[in-house]
GROMACS .gro file of C-alpha atoms in nm:
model
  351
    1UNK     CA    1   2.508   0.549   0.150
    2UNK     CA    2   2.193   0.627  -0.050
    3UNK     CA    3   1.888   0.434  -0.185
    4UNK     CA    4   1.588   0.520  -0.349
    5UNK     CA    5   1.316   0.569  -0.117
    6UNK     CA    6   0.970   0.351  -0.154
    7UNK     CA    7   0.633   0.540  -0.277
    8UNK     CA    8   0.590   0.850  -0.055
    9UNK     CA    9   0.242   0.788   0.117
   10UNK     CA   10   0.311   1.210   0.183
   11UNK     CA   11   0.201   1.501  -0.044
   12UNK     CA   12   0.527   1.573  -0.215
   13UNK     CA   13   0.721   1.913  -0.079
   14UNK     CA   14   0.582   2.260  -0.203
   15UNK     CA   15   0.847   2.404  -0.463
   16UNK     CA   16   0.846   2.685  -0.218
   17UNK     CA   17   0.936   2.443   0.086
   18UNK     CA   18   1.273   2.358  -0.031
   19UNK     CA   19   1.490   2.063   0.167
   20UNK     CA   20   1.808   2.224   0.272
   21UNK     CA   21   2.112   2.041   0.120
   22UNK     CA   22   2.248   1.993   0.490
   23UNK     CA   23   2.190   1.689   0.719
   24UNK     CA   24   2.054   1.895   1.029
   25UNK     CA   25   1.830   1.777   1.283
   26UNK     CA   26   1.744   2.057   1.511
   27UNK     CA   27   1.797   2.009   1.908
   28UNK     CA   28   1.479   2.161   2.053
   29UNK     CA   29   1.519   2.283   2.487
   30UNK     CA   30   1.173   2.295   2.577
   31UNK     CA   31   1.223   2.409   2.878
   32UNK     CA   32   1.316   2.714   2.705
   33UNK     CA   33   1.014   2.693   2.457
   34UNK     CA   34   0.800   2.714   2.791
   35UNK     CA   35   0.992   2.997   3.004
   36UNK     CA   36   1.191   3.170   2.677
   37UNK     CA   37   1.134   3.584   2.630
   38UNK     CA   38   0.967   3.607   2.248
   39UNK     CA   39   1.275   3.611   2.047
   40UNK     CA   40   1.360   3.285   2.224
   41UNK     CA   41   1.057   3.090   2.136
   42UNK     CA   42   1.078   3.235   1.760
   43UNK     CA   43   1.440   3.128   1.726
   44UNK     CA   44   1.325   2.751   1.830
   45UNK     CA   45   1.006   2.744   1.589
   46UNK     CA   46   1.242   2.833   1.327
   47UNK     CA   47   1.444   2.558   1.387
   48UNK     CA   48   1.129   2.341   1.451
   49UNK     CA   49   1.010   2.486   1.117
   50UNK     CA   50   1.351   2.386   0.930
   51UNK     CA   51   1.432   2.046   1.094
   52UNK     CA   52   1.094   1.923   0.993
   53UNK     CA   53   1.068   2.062   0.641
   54UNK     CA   54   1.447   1.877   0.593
   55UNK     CA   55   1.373   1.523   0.778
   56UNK     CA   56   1.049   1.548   0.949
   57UNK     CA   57   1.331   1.468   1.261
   58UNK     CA   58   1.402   1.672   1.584
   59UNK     CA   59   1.617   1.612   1.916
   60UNK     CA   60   1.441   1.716   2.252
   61UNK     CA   61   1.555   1.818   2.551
   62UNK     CA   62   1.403   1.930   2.862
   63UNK     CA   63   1.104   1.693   2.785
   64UNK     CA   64   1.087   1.633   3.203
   65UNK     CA   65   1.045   1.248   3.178
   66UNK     CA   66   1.321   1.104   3.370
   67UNK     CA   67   1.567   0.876   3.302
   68UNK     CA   68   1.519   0.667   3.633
   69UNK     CA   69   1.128   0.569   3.477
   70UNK     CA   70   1.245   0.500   3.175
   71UNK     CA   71   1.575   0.264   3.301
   72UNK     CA   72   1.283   0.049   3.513
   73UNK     CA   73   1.083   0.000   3.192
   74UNK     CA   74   1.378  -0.162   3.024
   75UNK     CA   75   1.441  -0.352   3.263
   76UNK     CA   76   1.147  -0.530   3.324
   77UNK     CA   77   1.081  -0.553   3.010
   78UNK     CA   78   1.392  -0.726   2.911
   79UNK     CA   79   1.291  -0.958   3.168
   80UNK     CA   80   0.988  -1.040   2.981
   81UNK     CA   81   1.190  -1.088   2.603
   82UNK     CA   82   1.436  -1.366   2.829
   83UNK     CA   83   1.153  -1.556   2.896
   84UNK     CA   84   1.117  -1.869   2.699
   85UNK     CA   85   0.937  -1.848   2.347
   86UNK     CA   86   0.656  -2.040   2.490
   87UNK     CA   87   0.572  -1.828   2.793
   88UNK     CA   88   0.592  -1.553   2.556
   89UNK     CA   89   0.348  -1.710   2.280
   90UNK     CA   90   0.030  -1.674   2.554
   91UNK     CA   91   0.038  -1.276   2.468
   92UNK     CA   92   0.094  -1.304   2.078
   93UNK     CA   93  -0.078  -1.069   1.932
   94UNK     CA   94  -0.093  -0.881   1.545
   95UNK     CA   95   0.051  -0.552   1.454
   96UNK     CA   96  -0.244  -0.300   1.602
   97UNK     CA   97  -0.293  -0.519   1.862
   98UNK     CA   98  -0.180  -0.550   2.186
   99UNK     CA   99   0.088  -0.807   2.339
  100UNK     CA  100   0.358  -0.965   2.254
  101UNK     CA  101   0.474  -0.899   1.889
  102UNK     CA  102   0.753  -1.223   1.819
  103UNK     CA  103   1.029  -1.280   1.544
  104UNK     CA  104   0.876  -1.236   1.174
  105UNK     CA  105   0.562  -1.080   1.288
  106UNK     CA  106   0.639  -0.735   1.112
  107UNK     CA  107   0.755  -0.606   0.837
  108UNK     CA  108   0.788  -0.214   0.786
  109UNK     CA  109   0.909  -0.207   0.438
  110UNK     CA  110   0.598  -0.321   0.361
  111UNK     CA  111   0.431   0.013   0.391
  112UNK     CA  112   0.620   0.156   0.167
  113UNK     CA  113   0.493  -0.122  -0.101
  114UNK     CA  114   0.777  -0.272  -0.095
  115UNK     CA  115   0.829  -0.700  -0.054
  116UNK     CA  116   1.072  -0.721   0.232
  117UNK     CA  117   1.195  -0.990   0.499
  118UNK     CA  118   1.050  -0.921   0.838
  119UNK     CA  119   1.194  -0.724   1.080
  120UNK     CA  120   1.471  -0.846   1.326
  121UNK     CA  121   1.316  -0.795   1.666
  122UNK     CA  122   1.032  -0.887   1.927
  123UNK     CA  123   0.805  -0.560   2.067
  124UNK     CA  124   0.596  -0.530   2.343
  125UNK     CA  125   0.288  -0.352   2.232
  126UNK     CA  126   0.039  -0.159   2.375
  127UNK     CA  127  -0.233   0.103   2.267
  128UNK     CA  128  -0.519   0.346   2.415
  129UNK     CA  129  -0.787   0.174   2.603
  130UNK     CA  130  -1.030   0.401   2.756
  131UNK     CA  131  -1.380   0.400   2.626
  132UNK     CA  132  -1.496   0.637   2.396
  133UNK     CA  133  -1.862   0.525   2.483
  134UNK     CA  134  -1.963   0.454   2.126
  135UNK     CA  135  -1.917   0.051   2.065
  136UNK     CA  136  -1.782   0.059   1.716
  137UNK     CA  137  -1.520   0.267   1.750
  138UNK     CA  138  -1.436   0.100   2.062
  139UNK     CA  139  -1.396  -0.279   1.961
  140UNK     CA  140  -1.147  -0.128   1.715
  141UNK     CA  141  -0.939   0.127   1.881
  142UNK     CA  142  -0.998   0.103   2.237
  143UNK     CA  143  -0.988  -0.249   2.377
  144UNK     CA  144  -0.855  -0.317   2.746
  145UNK     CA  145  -0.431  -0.367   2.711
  146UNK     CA  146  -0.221  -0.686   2.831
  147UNK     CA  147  -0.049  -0.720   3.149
  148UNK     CA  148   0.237  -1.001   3.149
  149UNK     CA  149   0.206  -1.169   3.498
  150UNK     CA  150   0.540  -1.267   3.511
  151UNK     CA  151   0.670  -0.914   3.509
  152UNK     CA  152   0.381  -0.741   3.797
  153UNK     CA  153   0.593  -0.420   3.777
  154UNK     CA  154   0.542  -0.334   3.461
  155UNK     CA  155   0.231  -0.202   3.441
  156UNK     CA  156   0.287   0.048   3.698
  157UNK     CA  157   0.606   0.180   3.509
  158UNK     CA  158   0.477   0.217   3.156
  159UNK     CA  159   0.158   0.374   3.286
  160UNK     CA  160   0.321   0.666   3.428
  161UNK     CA  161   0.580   0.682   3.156
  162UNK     CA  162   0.239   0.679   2.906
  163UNK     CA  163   0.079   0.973   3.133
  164UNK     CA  164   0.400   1.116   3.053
  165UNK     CA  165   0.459   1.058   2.705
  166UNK     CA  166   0.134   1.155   2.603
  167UNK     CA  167   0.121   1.506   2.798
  168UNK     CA  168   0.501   1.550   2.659
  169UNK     CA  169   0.275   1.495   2.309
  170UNK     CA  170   0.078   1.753   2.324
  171UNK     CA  171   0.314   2.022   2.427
  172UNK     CA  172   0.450   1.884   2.076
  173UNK     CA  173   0.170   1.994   1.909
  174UNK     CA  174   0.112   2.344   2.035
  175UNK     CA  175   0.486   2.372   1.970
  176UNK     CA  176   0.436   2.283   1.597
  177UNK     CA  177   0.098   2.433   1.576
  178UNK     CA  178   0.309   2.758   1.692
  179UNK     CA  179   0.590   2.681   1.413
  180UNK     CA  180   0.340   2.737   1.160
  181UNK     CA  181   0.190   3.035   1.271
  182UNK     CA  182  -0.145   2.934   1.389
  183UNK     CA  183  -0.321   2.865   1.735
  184UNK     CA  184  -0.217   2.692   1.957
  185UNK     CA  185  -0.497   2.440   1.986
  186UNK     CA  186  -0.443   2.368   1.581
  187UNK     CA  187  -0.335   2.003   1.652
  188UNK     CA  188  -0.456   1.927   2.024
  189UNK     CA  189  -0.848   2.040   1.990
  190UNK     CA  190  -0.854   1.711   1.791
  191UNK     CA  191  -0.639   1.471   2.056
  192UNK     CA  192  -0.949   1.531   2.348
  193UNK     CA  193  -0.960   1.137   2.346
  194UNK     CA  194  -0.660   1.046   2.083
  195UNK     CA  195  -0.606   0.678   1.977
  196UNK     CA  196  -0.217   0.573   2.036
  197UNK     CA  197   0.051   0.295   2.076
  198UNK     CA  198   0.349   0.233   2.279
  199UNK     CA  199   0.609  -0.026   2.157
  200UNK     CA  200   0.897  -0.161   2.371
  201UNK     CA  201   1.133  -0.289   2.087
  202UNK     CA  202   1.378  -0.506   2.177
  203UNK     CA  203   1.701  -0.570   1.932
  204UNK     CA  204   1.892  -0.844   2.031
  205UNK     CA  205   2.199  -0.988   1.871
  206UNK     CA  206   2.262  -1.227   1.563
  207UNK     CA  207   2.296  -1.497   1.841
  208UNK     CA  208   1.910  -1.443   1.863
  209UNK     CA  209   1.783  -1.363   1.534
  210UNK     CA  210   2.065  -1.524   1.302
  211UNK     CA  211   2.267  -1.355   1.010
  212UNK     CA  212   2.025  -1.070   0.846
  213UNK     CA  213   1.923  -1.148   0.471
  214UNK     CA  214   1.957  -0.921   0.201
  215UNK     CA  215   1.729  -0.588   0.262
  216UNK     CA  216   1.646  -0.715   0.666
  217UNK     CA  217   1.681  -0.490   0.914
  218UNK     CA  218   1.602  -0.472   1.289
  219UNK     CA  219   1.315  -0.202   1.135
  220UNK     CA  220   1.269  -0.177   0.764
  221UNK     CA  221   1.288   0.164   0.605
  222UNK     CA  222   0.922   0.368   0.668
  223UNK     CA  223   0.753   0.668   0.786
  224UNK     CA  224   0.550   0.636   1.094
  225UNK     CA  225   0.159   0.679   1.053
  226UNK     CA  226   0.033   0.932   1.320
  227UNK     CA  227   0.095   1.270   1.389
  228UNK     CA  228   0.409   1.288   1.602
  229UNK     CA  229   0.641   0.968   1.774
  230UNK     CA  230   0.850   0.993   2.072
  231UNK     CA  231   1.143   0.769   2.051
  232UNK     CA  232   1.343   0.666   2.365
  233UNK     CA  233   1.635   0.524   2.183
  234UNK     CA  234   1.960   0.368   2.289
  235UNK     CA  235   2.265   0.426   2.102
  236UNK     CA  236   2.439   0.161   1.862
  237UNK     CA  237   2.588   0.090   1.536
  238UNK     CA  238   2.302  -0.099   1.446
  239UNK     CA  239   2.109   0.209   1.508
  240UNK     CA  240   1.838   0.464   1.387
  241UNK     CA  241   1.926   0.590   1.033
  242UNK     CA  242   1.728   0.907   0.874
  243UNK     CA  243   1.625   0.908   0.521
  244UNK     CA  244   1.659   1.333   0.352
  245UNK     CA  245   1.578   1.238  -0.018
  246UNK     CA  246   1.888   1.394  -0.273
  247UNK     CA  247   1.633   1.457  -0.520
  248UNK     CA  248   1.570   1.779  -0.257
  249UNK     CA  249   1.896   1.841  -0.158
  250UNK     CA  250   1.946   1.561   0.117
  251UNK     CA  251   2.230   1.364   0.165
  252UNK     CA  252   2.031   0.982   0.124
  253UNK     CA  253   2.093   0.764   0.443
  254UNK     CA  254   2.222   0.912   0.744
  255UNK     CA  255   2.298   0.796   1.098
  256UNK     CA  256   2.066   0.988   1.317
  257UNK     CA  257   2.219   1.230   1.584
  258UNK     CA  258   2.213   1.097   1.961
  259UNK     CA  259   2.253   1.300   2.259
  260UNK     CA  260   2.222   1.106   2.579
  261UNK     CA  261   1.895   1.191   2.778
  262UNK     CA  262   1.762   1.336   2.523
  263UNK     CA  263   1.424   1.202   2.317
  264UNK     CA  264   1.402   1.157   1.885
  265UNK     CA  265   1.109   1.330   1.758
  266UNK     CA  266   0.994   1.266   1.404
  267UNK     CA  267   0.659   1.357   1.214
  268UNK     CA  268   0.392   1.071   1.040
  269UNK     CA  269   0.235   1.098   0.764
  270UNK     CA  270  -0.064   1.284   0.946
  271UNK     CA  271   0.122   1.574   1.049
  272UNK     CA  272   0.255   1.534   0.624
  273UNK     CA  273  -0.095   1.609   0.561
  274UNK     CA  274  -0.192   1.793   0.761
  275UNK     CA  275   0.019   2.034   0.616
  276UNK     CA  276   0.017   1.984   0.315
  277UNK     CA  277   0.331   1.872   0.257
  278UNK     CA  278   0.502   2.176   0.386
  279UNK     CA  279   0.666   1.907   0.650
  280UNK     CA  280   0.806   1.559   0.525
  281UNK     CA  281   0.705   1.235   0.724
  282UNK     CA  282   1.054   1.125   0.872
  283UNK     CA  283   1.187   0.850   0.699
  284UNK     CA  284   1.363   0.599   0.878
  285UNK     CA  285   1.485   0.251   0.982
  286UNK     CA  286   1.720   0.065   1.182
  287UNK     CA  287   2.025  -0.161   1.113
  288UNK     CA  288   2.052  -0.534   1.155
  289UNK     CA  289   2.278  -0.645   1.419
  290UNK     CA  290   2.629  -0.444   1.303
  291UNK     CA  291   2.893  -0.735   1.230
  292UNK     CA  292   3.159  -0.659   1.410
  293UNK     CA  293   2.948  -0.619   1.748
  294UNK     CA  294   2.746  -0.899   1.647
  295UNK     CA  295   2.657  -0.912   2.030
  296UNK     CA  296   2.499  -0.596   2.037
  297UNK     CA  297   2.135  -0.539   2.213
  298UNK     CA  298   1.975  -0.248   2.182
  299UNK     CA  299   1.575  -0.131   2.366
  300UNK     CA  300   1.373   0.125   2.231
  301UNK     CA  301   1.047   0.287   2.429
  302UNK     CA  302   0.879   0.460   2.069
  303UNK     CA  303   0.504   0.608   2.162
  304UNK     CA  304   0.300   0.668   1.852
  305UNK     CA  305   0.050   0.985   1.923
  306UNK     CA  306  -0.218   1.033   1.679
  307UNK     CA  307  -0.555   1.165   1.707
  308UNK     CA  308  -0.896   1.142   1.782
  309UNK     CA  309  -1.070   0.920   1.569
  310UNK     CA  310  -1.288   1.013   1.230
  311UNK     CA  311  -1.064   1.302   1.243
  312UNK     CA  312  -1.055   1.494   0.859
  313UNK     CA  313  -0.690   1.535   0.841
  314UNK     CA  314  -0.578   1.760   0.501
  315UNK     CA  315  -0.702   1.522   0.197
  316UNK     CA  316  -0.786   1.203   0.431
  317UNK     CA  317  -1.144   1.209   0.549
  318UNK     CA  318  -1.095   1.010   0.817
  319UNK     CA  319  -0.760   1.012   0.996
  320UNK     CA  320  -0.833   0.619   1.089
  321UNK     CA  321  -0.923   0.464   0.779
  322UNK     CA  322  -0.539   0.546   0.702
  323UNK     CA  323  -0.418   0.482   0.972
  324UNK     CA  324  -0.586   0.093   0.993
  325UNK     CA  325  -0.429   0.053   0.589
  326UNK     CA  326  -0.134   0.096   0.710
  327UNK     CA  327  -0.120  -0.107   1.016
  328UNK     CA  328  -0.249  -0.367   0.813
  329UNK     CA  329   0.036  -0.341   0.529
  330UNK     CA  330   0.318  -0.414   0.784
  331UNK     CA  331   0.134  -0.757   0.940
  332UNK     CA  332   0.404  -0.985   0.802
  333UNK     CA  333   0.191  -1.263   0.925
  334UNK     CA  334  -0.192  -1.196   0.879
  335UNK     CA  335  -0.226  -1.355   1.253
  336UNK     CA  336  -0.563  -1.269   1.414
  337UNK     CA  337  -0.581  -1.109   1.694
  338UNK     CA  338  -0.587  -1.364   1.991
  339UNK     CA  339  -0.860  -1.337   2.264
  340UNK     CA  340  -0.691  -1.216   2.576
  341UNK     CA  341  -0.630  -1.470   2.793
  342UNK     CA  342  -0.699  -1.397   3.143
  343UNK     CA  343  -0.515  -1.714   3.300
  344UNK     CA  344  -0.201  -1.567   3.125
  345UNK     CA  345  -0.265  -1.172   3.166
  346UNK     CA  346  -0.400  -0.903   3.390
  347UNK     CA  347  -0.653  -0.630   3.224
  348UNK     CA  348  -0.790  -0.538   3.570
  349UNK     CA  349  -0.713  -0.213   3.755
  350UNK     CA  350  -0.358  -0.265   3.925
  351UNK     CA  351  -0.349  -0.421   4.258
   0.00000   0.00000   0.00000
């Protein structure tokens, strides 16, 4: 299955960065990057080096962030999406923001510039929230996250799976910093106080969100914005699908690979830059409910790393002025962002 993809918002590949004609998306041990003799760790940024010039997609294992953390979050969390709508509607919140993201408030066609139907799912969404110390740039990137008080144990969960997620990050960066031959400290010397977001993405069934129209899916096809995401994924039929273009050899739409315990590791359209095209921003999306498991309900745990902010990144003079475009292109609603309501939520240091 193949479609033409939407306006790159990438540098096209180099002529001398060629996509390889096979559907490969590397599996990347890096507990063998870390402890691996020489020849080890070049074999792996080879593979880095190939996965991401093909897709912009990699498979890692030996990340360290256990499964048990990860079960807890979805299941709180899924205690939070059976809530009813109205309980749910005291943390609704716009894309960028954080809260409670309900049916039709998204729409990631959209930033490819295309008109599309809004996705078929409900997120939890949070983002960083530590004080830079300089107001501006804090009422806009760092502003205090939202607690659901009907679900107390979550915050304690995704906190330490965040601590996790965003050291795993940066190990991600000296690893691709490494792939392309320079220091290690490329990529993280600009992540000292990074701006990112954390979605829990919940899929239910058709019995929730109806029959999909034409072009709906539970995520439209796009490329993520920042500089690397870490997907937690479940696996389905109306699953992750990866985008390698046939005008460079790829093979169109593909379901992506799953290996169980493992994370999905794709580039945005940062990294794309930042190299100048010699990686491609993974393209991606995920199917509507599948119809002959109708039924099925699928959670995803995706962290979106970036960078620090005002960051020059390749062409882009400032890493955030891109990144708040596109944020803005996939609000399928054009809701402001609600005040945070503290009879509802907790924003204070946990109990």
């Amino acid at each position: 299955m193949s479609e033409p993809p939407g306006p790159d918002p990438t540098p096209p590949a180099s002529p001398a960065s060629p996509v390889s004609p096979a559907f490969a998306v590397p599996t990347v041990d890096l507990a063998r990057w870390r402890d691996g003799d020489a020849a080890t760790r070049r074999s792996i940024t080879e593979a880095v080096d190939a996965g991401l010039r093909a897709a912009g997609f990699l498979l890692v294992t030996g990340h360290g962030i256990g499964q048990e953390l990860r079960d807890r979050v979805r299941a709180t969390a899924r205690t939070f999406f059976a809530l009813p709508a109205a309980a749910k509607q005291a943390y609704a919140t716009e894309v960028g923001g954080r809260g409670w993201l309900g049916p039709g408030a998204e729409a990631n066609g959209a930033a490819e510039g295309t008109a599309t139907p809004p996705d078929l799912k409900e997120s939890l969404s949070f983002a960083s929230e530590e004080p830079t110390g300089v107001p501006a740039v804090d009422a806009e990137w760092f502003l205090p996250n939202i607690w659901p008080h009907q679900v107390p144990a979550l915050r304690t969960d995704v906190q330490d799976l965040l601590a996790s997620m965003r050291a795993l990050s940066d190990q991600l960066l000296e690893l691709l910093a490494t792939a392309l031959g320079a220091a290690p400290d490329r990529f993280t010397r600009h992540t000292s106080h990074p701006t990112w977001g954390f979605n829990i993405n919940w899929y239910p069934g058709t019995q929730t969100v109806g029959e999909a129209l034409p072009g709906q899916f539970r995520i439209g096809p796009h490329t993520d914005f920042g500089t690397v995401t870490v997907l937690d994924r479940q696996y389905g039929k109306g699953g992750l699908q990866i985008w390698t273009d046939p005008a460079h050899g790829g093979t169109g739409w593909q379901d992506a690979p799953y290996v169980p315990g493992s994370l999905t590791v794709n580039i945005g359209d940062l990294m794309a830059y930042w190299t100048d095209g010699r990686w491609r921003s993974g393209r991606h999306r995920v199917l509507p409910p599948p119809p002959d498991v109708p039924t099925e309900e699928l959670m995803s745990l995706v962290y979106f790393y970036e960078c620090d902010p005002g960051t020059r990144v390749g062409p882009l003079a400032d890493s955030h002025t891109y990144l708040r475009g596109q944020l803005n292109a996939i609000n399928a609603q054009g809701i402001p962002a609600p005040a945070n309501s503290v009879a509802a939520a907790d924003t204070g240091p946990p109990d």
